[in-house]
XYZ file of C-alpha atoms in Angstrom:
579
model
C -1.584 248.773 208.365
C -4.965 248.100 209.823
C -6.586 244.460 210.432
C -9.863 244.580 211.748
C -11.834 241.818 212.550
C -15.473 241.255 211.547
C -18.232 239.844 213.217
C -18.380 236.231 212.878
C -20.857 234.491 210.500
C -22.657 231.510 209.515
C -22.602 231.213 205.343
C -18.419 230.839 204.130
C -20.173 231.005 201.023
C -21.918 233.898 200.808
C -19.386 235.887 202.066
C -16.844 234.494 199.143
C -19.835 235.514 196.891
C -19.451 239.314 198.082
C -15.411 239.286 198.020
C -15.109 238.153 194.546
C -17.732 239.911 193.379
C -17.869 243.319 191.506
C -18.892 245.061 195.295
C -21.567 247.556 195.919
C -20.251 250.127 193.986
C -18.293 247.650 191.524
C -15.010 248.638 193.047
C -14.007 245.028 193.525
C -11.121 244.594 190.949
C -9.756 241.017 189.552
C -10.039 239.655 192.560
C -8.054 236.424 193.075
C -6.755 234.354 196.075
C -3.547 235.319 197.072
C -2.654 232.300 199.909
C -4.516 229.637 201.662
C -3.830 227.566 204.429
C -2.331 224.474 202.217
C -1.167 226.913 198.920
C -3.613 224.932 196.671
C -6.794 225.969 196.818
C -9.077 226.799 194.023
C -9.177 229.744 192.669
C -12.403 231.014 191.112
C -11.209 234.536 190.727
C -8.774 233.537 187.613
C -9.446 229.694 187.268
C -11.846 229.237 185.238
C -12.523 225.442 185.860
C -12.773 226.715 190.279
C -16.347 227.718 191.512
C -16.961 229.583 194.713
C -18.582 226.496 195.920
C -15.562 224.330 195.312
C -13.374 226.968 197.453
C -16.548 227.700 199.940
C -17.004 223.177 200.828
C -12.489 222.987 201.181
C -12.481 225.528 203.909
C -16.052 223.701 205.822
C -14.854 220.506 205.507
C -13.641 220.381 209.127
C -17.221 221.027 209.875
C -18.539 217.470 209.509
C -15.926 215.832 211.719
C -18.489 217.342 214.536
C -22.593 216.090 214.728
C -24.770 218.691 214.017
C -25.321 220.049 217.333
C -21.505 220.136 218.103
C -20.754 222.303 215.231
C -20.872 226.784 216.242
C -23.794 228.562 214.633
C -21.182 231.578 213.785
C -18.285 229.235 212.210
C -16.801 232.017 209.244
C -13.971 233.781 210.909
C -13.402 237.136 208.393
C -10.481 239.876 208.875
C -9.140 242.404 206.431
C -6.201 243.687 206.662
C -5.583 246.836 205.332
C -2.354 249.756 204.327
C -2.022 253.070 204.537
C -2.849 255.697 201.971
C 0.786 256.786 201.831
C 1.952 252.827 201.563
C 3.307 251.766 198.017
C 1.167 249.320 196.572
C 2.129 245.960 198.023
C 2.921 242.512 195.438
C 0.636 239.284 195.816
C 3.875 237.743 197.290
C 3.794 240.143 199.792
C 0.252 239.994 201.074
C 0.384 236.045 201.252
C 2.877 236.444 203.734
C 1.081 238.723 205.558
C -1.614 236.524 205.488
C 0.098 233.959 206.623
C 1.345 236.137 209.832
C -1.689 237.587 210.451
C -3.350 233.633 210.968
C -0.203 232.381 212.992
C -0.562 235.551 215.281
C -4.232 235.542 215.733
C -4.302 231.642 216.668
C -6.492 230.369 213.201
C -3.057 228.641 212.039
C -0.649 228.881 214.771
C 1.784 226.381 212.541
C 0.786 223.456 214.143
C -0.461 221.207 211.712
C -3.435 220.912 212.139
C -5.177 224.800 212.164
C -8.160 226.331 210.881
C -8.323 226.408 207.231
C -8.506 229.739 205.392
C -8.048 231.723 202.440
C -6.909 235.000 201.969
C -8.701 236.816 198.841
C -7.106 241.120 197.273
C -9.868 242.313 194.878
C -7.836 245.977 195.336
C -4.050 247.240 195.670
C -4.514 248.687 199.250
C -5.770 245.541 201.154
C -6.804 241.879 201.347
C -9.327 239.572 203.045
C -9.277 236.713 204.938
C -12.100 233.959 205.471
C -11.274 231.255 207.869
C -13.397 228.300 209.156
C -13.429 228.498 212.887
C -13.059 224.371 213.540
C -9.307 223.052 213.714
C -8.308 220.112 211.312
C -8.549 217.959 214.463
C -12.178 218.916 215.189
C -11.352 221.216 218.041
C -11.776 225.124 218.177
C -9.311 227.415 217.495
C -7.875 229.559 220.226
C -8.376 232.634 218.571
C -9.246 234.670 221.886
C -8.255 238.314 221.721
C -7.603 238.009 218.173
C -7.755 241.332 217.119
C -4.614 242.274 219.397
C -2.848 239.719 218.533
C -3.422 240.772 215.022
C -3.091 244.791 215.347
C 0.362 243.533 217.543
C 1.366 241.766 214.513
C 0.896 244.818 212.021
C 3.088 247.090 214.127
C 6.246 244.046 213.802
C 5.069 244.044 209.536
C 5.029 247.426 209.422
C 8.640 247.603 210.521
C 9.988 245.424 208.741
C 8.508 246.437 205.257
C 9.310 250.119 205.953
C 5.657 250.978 205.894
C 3.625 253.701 207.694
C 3.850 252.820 211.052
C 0.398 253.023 213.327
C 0.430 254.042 216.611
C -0.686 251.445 219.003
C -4.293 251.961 220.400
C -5.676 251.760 224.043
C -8.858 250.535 223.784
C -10.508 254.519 223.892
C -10.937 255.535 220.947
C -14.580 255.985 219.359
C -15.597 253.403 217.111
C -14.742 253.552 213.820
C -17.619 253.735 211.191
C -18.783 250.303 209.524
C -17.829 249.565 205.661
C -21.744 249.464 205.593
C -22.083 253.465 206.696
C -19.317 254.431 204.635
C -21.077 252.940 201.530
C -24.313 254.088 202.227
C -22.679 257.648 202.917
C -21.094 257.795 199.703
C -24.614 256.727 198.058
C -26.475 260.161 199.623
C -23.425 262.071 199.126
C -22.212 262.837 202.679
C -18.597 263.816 203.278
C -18.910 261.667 206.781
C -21.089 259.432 207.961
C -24.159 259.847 210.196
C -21.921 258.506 213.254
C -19.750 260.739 212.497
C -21.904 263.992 212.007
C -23.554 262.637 215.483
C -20.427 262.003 217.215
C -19.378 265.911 216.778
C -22.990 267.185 217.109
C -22.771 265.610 220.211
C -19.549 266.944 221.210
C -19.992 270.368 220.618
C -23.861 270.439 222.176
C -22.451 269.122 225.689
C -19.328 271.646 225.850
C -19.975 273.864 228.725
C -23.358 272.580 229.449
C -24.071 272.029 233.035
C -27.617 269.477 233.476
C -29.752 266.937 231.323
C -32.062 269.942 230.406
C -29.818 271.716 229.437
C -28.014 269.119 227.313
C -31.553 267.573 225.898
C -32.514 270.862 224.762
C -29.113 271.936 222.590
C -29.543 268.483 221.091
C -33.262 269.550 219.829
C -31.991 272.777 218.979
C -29.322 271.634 216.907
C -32.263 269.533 215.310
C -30.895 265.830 215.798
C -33.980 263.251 217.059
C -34.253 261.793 220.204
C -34.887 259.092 222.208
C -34.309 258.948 226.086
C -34.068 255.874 227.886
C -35.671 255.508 231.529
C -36.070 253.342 234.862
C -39.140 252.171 236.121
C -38.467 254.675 238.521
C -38.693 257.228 235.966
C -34.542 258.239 236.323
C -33.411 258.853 233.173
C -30.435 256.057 232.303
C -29.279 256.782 228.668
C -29.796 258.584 225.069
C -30.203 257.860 221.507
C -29.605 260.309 218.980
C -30.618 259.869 215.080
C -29.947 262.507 211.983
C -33.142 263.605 210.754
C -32.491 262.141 206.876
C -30.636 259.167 207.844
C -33.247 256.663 207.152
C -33.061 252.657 207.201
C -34.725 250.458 204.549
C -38.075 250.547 206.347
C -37.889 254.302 206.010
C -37.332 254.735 210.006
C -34.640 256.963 211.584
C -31.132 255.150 212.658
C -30.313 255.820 216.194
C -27.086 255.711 217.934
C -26.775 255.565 221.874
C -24.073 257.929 223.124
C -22.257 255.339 223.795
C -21.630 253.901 221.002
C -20.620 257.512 219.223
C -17.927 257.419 221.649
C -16.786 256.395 225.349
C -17.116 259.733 226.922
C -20.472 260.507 225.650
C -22.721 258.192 227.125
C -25.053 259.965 229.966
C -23.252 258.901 232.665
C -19.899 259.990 231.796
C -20.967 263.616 230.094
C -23.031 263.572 233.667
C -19.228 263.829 235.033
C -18.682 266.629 233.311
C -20.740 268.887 235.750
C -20.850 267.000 238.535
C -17.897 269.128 239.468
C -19.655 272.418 238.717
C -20.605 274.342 241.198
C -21.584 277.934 239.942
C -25.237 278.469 239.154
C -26.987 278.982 235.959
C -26.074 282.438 234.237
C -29.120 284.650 234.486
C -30.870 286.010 231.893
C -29.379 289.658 231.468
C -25.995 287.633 231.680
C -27.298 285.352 228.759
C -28.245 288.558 226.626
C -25.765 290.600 227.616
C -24.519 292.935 224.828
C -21.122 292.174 222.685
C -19.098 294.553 223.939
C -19.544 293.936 227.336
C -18.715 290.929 229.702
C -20.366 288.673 228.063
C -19.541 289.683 224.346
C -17.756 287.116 222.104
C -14.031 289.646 222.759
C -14.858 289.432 226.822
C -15.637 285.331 226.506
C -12.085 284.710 224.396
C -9.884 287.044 227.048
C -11.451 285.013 229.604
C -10.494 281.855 228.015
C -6.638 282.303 227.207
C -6.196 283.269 230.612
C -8.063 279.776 231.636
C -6.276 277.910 229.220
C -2.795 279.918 230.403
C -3.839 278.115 234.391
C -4.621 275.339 232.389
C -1.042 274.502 230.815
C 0.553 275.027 234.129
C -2.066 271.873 235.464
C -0.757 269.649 232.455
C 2.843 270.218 233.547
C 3.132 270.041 236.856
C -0.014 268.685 238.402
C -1.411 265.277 239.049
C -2.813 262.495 236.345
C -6.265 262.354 237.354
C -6.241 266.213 237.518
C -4.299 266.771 233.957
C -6.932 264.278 232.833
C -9.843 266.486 233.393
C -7.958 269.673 231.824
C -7.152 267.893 228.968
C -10.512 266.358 228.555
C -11.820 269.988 229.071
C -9.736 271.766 226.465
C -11.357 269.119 223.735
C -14.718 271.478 225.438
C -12.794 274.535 224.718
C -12.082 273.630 221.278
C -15.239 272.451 220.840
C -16.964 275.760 221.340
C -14.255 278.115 219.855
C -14.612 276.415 216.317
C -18.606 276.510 216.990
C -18.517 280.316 217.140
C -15.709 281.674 215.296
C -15.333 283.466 212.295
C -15.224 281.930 208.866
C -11.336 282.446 208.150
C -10.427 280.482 211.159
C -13.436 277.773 211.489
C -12.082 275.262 209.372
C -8.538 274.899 211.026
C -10.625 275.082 214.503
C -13.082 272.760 213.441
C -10.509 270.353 212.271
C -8.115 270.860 215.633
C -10.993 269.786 217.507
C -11.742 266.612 215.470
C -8.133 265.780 215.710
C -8.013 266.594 219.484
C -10.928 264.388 220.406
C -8.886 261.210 220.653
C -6.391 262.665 222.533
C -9.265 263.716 224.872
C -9.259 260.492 226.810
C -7.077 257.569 228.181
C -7.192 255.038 230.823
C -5.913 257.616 233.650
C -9.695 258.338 234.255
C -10.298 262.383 234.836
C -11.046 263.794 238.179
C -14.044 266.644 237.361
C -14.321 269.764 238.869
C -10.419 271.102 238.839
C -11.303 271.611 235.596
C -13.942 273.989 235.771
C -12.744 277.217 234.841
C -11.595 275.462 231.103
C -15.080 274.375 231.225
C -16.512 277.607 232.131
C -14.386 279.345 229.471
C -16.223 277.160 226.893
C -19.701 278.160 228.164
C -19.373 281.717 227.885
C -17.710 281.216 224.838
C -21.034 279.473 223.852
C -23.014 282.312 225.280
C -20.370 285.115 224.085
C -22.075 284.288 220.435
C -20.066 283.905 217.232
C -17.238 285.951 216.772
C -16.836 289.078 213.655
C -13.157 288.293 211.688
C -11.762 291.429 212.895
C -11.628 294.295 215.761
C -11.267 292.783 219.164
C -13.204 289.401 218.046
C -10.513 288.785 215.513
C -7.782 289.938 217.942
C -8.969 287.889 220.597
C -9.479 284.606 219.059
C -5.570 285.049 218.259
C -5.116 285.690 221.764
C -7.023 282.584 222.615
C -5.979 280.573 219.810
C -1.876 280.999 220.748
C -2.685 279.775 224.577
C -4.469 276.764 223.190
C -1.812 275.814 221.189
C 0.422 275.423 223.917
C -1.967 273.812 226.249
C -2.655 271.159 223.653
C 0.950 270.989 222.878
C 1.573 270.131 226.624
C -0.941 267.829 225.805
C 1.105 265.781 223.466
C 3.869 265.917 225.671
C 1.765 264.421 228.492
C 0.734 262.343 226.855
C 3.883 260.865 225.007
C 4.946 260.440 228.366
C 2.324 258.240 229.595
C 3.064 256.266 226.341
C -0.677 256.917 225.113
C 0.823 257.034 221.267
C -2.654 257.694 219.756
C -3.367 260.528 221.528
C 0.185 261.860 221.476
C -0.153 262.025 217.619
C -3.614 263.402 217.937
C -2.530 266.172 220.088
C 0.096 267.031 217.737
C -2.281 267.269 214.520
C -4.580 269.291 216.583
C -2.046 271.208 217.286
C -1.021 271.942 213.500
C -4.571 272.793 213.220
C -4.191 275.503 215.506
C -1.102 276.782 213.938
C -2.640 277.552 211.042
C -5.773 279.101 212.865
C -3.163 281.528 214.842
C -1.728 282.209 211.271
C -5.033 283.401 209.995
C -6.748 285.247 213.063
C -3.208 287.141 213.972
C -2.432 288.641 210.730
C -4.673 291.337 211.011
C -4.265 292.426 214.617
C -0.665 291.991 214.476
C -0.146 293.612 211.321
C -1.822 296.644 212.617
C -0.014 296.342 215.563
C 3.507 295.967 213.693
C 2.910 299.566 211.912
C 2.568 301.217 215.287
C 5.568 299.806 215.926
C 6.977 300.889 213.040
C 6.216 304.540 213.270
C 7.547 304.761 216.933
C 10.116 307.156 217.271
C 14.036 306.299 216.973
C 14.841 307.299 220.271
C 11.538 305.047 221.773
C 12.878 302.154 219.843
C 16.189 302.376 221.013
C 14.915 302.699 224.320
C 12.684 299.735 223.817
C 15.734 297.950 222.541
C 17.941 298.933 225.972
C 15.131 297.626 227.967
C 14.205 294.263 226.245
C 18.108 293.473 226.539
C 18.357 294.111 230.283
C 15.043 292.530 231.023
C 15.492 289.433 228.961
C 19.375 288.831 227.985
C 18.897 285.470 226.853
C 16.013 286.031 224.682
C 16.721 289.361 223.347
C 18.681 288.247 220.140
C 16.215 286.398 218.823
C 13.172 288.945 219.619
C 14.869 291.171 217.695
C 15.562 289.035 214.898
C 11.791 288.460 214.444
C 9.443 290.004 212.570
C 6.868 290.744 215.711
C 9.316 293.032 217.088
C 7.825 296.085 216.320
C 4.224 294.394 217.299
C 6.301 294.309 220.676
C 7.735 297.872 220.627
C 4.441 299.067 220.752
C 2.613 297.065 222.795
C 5.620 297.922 225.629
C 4.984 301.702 224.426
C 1.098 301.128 224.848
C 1.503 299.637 228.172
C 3.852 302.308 229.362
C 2.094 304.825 228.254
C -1.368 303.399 230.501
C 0.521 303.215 233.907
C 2.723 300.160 233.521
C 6.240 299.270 234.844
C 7.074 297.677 231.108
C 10.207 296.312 232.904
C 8.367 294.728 235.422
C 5.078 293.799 232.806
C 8.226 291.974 230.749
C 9.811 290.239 233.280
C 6.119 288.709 234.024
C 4.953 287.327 231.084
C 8.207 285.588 229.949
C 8.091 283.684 233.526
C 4.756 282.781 232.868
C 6.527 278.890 230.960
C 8.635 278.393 229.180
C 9.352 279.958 225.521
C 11.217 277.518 223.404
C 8.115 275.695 221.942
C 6.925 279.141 220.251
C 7.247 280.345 216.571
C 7.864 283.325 217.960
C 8.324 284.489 220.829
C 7.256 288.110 220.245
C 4.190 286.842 219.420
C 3.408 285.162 222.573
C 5.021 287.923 224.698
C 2.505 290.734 222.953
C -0.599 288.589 223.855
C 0.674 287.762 227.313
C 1.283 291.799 227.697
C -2.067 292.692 226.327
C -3.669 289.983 228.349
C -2.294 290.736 231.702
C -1.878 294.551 231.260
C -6.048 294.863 229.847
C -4.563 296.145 226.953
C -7.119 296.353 223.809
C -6.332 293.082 221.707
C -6.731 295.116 218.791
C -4.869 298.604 218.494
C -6.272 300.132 215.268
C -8.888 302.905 216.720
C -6.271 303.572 219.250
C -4.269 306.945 218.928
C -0.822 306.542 218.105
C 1.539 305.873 221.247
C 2.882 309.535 222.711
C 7.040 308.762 222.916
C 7.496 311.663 225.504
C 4.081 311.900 227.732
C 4.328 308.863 230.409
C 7.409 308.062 232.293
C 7.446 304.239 233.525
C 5.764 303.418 237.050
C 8.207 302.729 239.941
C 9.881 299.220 238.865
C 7.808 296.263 240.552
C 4.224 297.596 239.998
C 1.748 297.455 237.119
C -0.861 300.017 237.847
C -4.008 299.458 235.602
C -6.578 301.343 234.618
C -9.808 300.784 235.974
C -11.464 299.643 232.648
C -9.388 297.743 229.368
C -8.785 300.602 226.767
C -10.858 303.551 229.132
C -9.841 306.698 229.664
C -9.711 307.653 233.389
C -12.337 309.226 235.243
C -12.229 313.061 236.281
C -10.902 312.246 239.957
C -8.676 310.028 238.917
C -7.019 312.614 236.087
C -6.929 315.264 238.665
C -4.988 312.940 240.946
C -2.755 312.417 238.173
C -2.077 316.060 237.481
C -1.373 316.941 240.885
């Protein structure tokens, strides 16, 4: 349950004009009053002898027990108050009393006798209005300070007792909310969101991994939103405006929206924060250009990201506030640019983890840039890696990446449940839904491919790969082999062997790396870790099929690698080898 109130006007009567009439898109339906502050007030919505008028001169009567210049220019006190989607539809009796609450809480009619008087209007089964004249019965002012706490504190006691959908209390950080006004007029021009929102993630995903004003100023242009930049005297640039090209007002003029107000964190001087910490130079050109398979290629960028976001997880658990701030601020980056340039399969779900994940971005425990840079880092060259193909070692990859984010934003949620931050707890946790279903769709290729090696491997090289999984990991072995990524397992152990590897040792590792009870499956996350930390090709299908007699394991406690992921070795080194 949601009350929000609205800014304070000056005509009680136009605004009971609006709330019982048919509304802007005539969605306004039998409206009627449900209480008032003395339970007999007129009507007009279903008496037929009440006018608007009548009901609009009872609640501003209070008004002429001041002179003229004693009485507030902004007198009309408005809230509504409204339930959840998944809320059953609520009696009259009901809402009156939550009405009545809602004034008692806020300070309008704290009970006394003598309170502000108000009426409390439903023109639709999900919510209600109330208008309230802000002078007491005794002439004095209300004490209505903080009233939309006291209200919002009031919903979370109604929503227990009623057995409704429960909200999770807010800090004062999330970004605001868009007006009823934009939602209408967003519905009218057939937008899914509203130009705040369509700026607020333009915005978002233009300044992750971007490291000056230029830089910044120019994605915005590129990513063809208007702007307006806001300067001293001096000439030092202080703030930013940002308007959608067709988003027009009535005088046919673009609407701008400072950064500010699209959300806390992305006014100039906070996104200024963001590289403030940065210390690395700009890439250079033949870096910017260089080609996708090499280190700057979409594959290359992702690699280089799960093992920053692997770092990163290890930061949320065990390091300090201000620092797990920042790396949780900077994964929202990460996200940011992985939905920006992956491939169409997985976009969506990405897309939709990062728009969850954005209020769990920030809190009161106010980041500390520049531990985080490497996250942020990871989401520049995942900028300038370019979008991603579906399959190969794009696809295989963005799995790769895709299972380490999960559990960074999972430790995410955990952080943050600890700090109490409820909001962003839950956010976390749909983001991180999101990202479960992204994993589902971007590993089902690789991993299938990888499951039919497995497959195929000899009897004797699985039994051996059973004999070592149980003496490396005894406590997880049961339920390895009980999974379907088993065999994805079996051969990425075989493929690692077979390249120079202690698998033993490789094993051991990766399962130390945290802990494993938070995965779907362990395999899983054990055959990326392997891959990742061996420089194994993500994806295995242009790879011969694993030899089960060539290699023999490296002495135990080493993990030789060749000097290139997936290349063969050079003469000198093959000569050493057959000596």
């Amino acid at each position: 349950m949601i009350p929000q109130i609205h800014k304070q006007g000056g005509h009680t009567l136009g605004l009971l004009y609006y709330l019982y009439g048919k509304g802007t898109h005539e969605e306004h339906v039998d409206p009627h009053l449900v209480a008032s502050f003395d339970g007999m007030s007129p009507d007009p919505g279903r008496d037929t002898t009440a006018t608007k008028k009548d009901l609009g001169q009872l609640l501003d009567q209070p008004l002429h027990l001041l002179t003229a210049g004693q009485r507030p220019d902004k007198h009309v006190w408005h809230c509504s108050v409204r339930a959840a989607p998944d809320d059953p539809t609520l009696t009259d009796e009901q809402w009156a009393e939550i009405a009545r609450r809602i004034v008692a809480a806020t300070g309008i009619d704290p009970g006394d006798g003598a309170g502000c008087r108000w009426a409390a209007m439903r023109h639709a089964d999900d919510h209600i209005h109330i208008v309230a004249t802000l002078v007491r019965e005794d002439g004095r002012r209300p004490d209505h300070h903080r009233s939309g706490k006291r209200a919002q504190a009031e919903a979370r006691l109604i929503e227990k007792e009623l057995g409704l959908h429960q909200v999770a209390p807010g800090d004062g950080t999330a970004a605001r909310r868009p007006t009823s006004a934009e939602r209408h007029k967003a519905e009218r021009q057939g937008r899914e969101r509203t130009a705040r929102e369509e700026l607020r993630e333009t915005v978002r995903r233009v300044v992750a991994g971007a490291r000056s004003d230029e830089e910044f100023f120019d994605r915005l242009a590129a990513a063809g939103l208007l702007i307006r930049k806001r300067a001293a005297p001096s000439g030092d640039l202080l703030g930013y405006k940002v308007a959608l090209p067709d988003d027009l007002n009535k005088d046919g003029e673009p609407v701008f929206y400072p950064g500010a107000r699209l959300a806390p964190d992305l006014s100039l001087p906070r996104i200024r924060e963001r590289w403030s910490g940065d210390t690395q130079n700009d890439p250079t050109p033949q870096q910017e250009d260089a080609v996708r398979t090499g280190p700057g290629s979409p594959a290359a960028a992702r690699r280089s990201t799960a093992s920053a976001v692997g770092q990163a997880v290890l930061v949320v658990e065990h390091g300090q506030d201000p620092v797990a701030s920042a790396h949780i601020a900077a994964a929202g980056e990460v996200l940011d640019a992985l939905a920006k340039t992956s491939a169409a399969h997985t976009r969506r779900e990405l897309r939709d983890a990062a728009t969850a994940f954005e209020r769990a971005s920030r809190s009161h425990i106010r980041a500390v840039r520049g531990h985080d840079r490497a996250l942020r880092q990871a989401a520049r060259d995942l900028i300038h890696g370019g979008p991603a193909l579906g399959r190969g070692e794009d696809g295989a990859t963005t799995a790769m990446a895709i299972d380490m984010l999960f559990f960074l934003i999972t430790a995410a949620a955990h952080w943050h449940a600890r700090k109490g931050h409820a909001q962003q707890a839950e956010a976390a946790t749909r983001a991180a839904e999101h990202l479960r279903t992204a994993y589902q769709a971007a590993s089902a290729q690789p991993l299938g491919e990888l499951y039919q090696r497995g497959r195929r491997l000899s009897r004797p090289m699985l039994q051996r790969q059973t004999l070592l999984l149980s003496e490396t990991l005894p406590e997880l072995a049961e339920q390895i082999l009980a999974e379907p990524g088993w065999y994805a397992l079996a051969a990425t152990v075989a493929e690692a062997e077979a390249t120079g590897h202690d698998p033993a040792a490789l094993l051991s590792e990766v399962a130390e790396h945290r802990e494993l009870g938070t995965a779907d499956s362990v395999s899983d996350v054990l055959v990326w870790r392997m891959r990742r930390t061996a420089d194994l090709p993500a994806d295995a299908s242009h790879l011969p099929e694993t030899s089960t007699t060539g290699n023999r394991p490296a002495p135990r406690g080493t993990t030789a690698k060749p000097s290139a992921p997936g290349m063969q070795p050079s003469g000198e080194e093959a000569s050493r080898k057959n000596r």
